[in-house]
CSV table of C-alpha atoms in Angstrom, one decimal:
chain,number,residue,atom,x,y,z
A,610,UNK,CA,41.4,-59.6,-22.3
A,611,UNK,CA,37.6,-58.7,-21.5
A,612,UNK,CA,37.1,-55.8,-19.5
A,613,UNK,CA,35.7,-56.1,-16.1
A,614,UNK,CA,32.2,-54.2,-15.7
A,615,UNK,CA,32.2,-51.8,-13.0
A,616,UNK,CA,29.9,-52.4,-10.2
A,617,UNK,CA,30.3,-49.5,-8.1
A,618,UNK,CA,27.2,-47.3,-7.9
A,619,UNK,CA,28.0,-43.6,-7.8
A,620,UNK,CA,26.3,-42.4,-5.1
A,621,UNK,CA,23.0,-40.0,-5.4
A,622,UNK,CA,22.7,-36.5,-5.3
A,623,UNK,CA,20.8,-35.8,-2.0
A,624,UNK,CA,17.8,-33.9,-3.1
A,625,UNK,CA,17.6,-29.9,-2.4
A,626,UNK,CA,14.6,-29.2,0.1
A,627,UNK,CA,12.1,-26.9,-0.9
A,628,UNK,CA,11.5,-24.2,2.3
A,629,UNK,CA,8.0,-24.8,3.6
A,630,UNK,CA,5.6,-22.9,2.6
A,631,UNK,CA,4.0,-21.1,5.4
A,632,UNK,CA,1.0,-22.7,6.7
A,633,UNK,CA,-2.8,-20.8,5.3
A,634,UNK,CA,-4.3,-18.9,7.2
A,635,UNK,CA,-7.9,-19.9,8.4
A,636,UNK,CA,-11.1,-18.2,7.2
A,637,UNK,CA,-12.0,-17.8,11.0
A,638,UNK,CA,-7.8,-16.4,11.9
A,639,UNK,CA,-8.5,-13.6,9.0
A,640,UNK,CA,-11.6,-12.6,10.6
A,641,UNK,CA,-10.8,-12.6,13.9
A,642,UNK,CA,-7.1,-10.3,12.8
A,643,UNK,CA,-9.4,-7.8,11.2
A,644,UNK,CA,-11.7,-7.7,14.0
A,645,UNK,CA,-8.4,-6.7,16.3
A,646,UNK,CA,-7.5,-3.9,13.6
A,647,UNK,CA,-11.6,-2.7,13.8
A,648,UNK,CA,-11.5,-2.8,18.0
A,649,UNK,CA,-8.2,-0.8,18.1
A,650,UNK,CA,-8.8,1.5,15.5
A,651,UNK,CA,-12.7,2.0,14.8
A,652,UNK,CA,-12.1,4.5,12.0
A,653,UNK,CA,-8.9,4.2,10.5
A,654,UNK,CA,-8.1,7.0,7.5
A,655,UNK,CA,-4.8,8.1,5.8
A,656,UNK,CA,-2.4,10.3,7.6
A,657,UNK,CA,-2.1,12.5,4.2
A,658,UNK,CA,-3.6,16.1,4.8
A,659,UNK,CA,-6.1,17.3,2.9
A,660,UNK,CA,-9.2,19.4,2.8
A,661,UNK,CA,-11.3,18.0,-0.2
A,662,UNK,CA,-11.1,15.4,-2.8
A,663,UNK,CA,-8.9,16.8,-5.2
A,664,UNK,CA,-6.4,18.0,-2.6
A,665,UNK,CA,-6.5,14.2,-1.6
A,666,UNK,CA,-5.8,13.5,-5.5
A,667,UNK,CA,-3.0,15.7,-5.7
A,668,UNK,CA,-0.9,14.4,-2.0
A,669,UNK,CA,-1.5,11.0,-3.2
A,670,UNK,CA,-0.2,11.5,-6.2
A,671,UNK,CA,3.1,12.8,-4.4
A,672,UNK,CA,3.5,10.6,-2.2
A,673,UNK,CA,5.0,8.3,-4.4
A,674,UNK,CA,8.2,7.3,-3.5
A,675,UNK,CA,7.7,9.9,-1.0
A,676,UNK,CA,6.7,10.0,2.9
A,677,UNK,CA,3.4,11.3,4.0
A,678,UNK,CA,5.1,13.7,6.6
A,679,UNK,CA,7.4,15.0,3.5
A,680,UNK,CA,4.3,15.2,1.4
A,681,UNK,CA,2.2,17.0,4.0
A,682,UNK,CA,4.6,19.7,5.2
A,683,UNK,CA,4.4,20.7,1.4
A,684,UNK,CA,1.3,20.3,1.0
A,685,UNK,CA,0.1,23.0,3.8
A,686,UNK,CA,1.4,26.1,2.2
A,687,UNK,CA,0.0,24.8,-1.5
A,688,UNK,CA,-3.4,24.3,-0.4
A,689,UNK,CA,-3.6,27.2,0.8
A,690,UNK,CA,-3.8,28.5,-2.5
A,691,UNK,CA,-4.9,25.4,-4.5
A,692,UNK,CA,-8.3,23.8,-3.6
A,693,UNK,CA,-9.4,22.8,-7.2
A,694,UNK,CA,-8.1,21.9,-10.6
A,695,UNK,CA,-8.8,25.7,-11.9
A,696,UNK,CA,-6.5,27.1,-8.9
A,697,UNK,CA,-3.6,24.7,-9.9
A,698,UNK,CA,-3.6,26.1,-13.3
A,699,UNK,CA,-3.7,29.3,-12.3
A,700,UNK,CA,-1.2,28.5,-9.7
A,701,UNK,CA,1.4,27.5,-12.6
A,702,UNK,CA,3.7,24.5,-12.9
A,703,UNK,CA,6.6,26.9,-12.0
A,704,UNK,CA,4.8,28.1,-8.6
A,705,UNK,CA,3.6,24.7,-8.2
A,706,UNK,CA,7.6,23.4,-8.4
A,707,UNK,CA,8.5,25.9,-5.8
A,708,UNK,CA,5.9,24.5,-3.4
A,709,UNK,CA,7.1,20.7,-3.5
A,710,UNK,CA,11.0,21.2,-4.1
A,711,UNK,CA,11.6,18.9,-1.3
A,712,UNK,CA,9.7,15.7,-2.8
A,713,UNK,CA,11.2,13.2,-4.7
A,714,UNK,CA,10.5,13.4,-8.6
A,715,UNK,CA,8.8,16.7,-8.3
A,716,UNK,CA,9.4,17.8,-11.7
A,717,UNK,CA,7.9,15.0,-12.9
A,718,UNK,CA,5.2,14.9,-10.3
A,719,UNK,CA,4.8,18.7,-11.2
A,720,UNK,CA,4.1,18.4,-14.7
A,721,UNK,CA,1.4,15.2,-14.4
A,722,UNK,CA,-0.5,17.3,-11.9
A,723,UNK,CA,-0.6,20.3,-14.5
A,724,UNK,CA,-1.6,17.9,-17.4
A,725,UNK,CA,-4.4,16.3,-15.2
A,726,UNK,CA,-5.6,19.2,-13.6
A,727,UNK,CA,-6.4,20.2,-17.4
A,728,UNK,CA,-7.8,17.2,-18.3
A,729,UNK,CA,-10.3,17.5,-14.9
A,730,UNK,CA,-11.3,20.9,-15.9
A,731,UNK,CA,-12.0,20.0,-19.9
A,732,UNK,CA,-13.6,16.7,-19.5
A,733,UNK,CA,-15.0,16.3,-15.5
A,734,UNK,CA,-16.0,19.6,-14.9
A,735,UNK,CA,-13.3,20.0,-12.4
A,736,UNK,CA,-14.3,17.2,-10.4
A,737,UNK,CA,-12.9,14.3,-9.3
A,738,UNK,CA,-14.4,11.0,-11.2
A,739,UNK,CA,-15.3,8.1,-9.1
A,740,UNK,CA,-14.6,5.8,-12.5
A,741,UNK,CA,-11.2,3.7,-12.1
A,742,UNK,CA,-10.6,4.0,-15.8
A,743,UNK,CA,-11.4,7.9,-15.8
A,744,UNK,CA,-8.8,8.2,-12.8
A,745,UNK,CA,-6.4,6.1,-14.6
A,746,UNK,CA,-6.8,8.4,-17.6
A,747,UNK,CA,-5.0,10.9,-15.9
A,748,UNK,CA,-1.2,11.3,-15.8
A,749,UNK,CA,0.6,10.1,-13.1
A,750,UNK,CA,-2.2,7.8,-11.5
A,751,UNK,CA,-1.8,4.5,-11.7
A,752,UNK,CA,-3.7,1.8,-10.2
A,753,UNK,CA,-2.6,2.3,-6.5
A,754,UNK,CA,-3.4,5.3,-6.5
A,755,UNK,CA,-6.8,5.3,-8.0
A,756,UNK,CA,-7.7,2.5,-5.3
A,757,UNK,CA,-6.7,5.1,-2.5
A,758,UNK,CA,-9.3,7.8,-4.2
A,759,UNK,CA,-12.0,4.9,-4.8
A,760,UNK,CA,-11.4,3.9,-1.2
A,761,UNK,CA,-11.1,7.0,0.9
A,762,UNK,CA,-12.9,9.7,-1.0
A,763,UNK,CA,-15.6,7.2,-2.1
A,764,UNK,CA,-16.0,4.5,0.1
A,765,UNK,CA,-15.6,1.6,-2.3
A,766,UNK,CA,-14.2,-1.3,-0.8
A,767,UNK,CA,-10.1,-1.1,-2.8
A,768,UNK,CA,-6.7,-1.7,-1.5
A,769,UNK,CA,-3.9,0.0,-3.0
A,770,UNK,CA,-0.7,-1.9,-2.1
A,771,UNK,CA,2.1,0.0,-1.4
A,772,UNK,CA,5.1,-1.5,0.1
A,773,UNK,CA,4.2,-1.7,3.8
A,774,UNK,CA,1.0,-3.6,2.8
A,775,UNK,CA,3.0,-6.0,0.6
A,776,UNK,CA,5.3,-6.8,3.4
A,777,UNK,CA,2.6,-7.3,5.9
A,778,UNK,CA,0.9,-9.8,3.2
A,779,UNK,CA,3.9,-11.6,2.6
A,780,UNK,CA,5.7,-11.3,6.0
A,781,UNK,CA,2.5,-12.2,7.8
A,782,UNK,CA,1.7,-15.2,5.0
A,783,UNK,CA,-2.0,-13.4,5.3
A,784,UNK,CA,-1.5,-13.4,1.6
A,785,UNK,CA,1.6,-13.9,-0.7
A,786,UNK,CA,2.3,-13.0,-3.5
A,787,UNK,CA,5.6,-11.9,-6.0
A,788,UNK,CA,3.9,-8.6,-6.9
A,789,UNK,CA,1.4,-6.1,-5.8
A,790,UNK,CA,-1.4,-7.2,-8.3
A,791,UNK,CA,-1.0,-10.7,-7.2
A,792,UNK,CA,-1.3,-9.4,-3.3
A,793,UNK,CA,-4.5,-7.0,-3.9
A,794,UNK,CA,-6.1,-10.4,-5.7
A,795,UNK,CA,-5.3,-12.6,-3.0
A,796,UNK,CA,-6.1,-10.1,-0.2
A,797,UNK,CA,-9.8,-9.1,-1.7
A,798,UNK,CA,-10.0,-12.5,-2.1
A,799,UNK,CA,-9.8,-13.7,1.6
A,800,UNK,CA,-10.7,-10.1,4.0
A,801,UNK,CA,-14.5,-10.1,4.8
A,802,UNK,CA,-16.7,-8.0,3.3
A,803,UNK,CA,-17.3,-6.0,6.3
A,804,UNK,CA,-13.8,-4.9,6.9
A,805,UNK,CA,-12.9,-4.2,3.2
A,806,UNK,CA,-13.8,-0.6,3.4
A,807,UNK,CA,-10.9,-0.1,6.1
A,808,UNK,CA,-8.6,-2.8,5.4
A,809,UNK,CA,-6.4,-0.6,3.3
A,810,UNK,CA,-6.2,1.8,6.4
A,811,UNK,CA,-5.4,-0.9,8.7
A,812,UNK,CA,-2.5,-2.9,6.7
A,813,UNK,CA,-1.0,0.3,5.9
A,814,UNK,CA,-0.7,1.5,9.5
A,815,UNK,CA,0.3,-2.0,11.1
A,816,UNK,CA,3.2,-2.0,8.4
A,817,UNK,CA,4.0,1.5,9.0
A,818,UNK,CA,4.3,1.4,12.5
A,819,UNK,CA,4.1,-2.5,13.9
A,820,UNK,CA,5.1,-4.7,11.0
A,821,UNK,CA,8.2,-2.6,9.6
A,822,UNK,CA,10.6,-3.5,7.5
A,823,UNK,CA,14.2,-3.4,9.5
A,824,UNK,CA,12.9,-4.3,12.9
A,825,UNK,CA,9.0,-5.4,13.6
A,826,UNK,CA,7.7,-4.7,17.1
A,827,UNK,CA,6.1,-8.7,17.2
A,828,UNK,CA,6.3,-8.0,21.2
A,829,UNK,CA,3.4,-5.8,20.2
A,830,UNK,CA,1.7,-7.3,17.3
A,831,UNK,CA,-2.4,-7.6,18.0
A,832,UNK,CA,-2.3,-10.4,15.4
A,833,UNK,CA,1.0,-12.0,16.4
A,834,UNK,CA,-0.6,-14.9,18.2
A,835,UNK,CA,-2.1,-15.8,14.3
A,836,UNK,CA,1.0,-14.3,12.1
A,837,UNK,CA,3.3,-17.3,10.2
A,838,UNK,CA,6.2,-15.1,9.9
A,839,UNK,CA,9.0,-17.8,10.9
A,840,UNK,CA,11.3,-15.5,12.8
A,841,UNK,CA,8.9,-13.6,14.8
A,842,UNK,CA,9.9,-15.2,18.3
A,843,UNK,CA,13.3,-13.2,18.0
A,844,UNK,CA,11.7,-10.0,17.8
A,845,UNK,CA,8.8,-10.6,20.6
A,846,UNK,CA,11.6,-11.1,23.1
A,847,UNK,CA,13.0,-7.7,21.8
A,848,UNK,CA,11.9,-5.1,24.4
């Protein structure tokens, strides 16, 4: 007895739908939100506290995986005492402990800042270099870091991406990426030349305080009109 093909047709998996990618933003849109950040905030700086560039050096350092109100109320009492590389040493990594107890990591924060306080006084004179490599040299900067020295002691046109300025990149759809390095490519790759000098200032503060992480104030966004984050409508009717 022959068997009988079957005919039926199993049915098809319905294919999965990618999620849209958000839609690019415009040379002219990326303009126009920087020239919103520059017309609000002319001068934008960091909120760390600091009197020269090695005190900058040191809070940044710190700040890592810490706040800059946590860093700066410890900060005040040690530069007091501490103004240069020299008077860190002097200072002691014990003295130097007691003064940021209340930091995350501070022991090893505590011992980089010894190590590159040395290497500052036997190779740079006790001065800060303006060399990304030379900053990089020295234990406990990496590259963010560096980029906030380059950028606010010297004026060179960096952005360090912490994690309020990867949010806003990737939140916003200004400029994705899956990691910081790929963000600080595609951000330098898109801001104007005329606002790079502050950009860093800018993102930073619009994450910080606008853009946040639980619950973004979109109801007050000066770049909302241009941002492609897909559930902002929710929070602009937030009051």
């Amino acid at each position: 007895m022959s068997k009988v093909a079957d005919t039926k047709k199993k049915p098809r998996k319905a294919a999965l739908k990618r999620p849209a990618r958000p839609t690019r933003w415009t040379r002219a849109a990326v303009a126009e939100a920087f020239r919103r950040f520059q017309e609000h905030n002319p001068k934008p700086t960091t909120e760390l506290e600091y009197g020269n560039t090695y005190q900058l050096l040191v809070a940044v350092a710190l700040s890592a995986q810490s706040t800059d109100v946590g860093v700066n109320k410890a900060t005040r009492a040690l530069f007091h005492k501490v103004e240069t590389p020299q008077q860190l040493l002097d200072l002691g990594k014990d003295e130097l402990i007691r003064h940021i107890a209340t930091i995350g990591l501070f022991n090893t924060k505590a011992a980089n800042l010894i190590k590159a306080a040395q290497i500052l006084v036997d190779l740079h004179d006790g001065e800060v270099p303006q060399s990304r490599n030379a900053l990089e040299a020295l234990p406990g900067v990496g590259r963010k870091t560096a980029n906030v020295i380059l950028n606010t002691a010297f004026g060179q046109p960096t952005l360090a991406v912490d994690t309020h300025i990867f949010r806003v990149a990737n939140r916003t759809g200004l400029a994705p990426g899956a990691n910081v390095d790929q963000v600080e490519r595609n951000l330098l790759k898109i801001i104007p030349e005329p606002y790079l000098s502050d950009a860093h200032h800018w993102l930073i503060l619009h994450g910080r305080y606008v853009c946040k992480a639980q619950r973004p104030l979109c109801g007050n966004c000066l770049i909302s009109d241009l941002c492609k984050f897909a559930e902002k409508q929710k929070y602009v009717a937030e009051p």
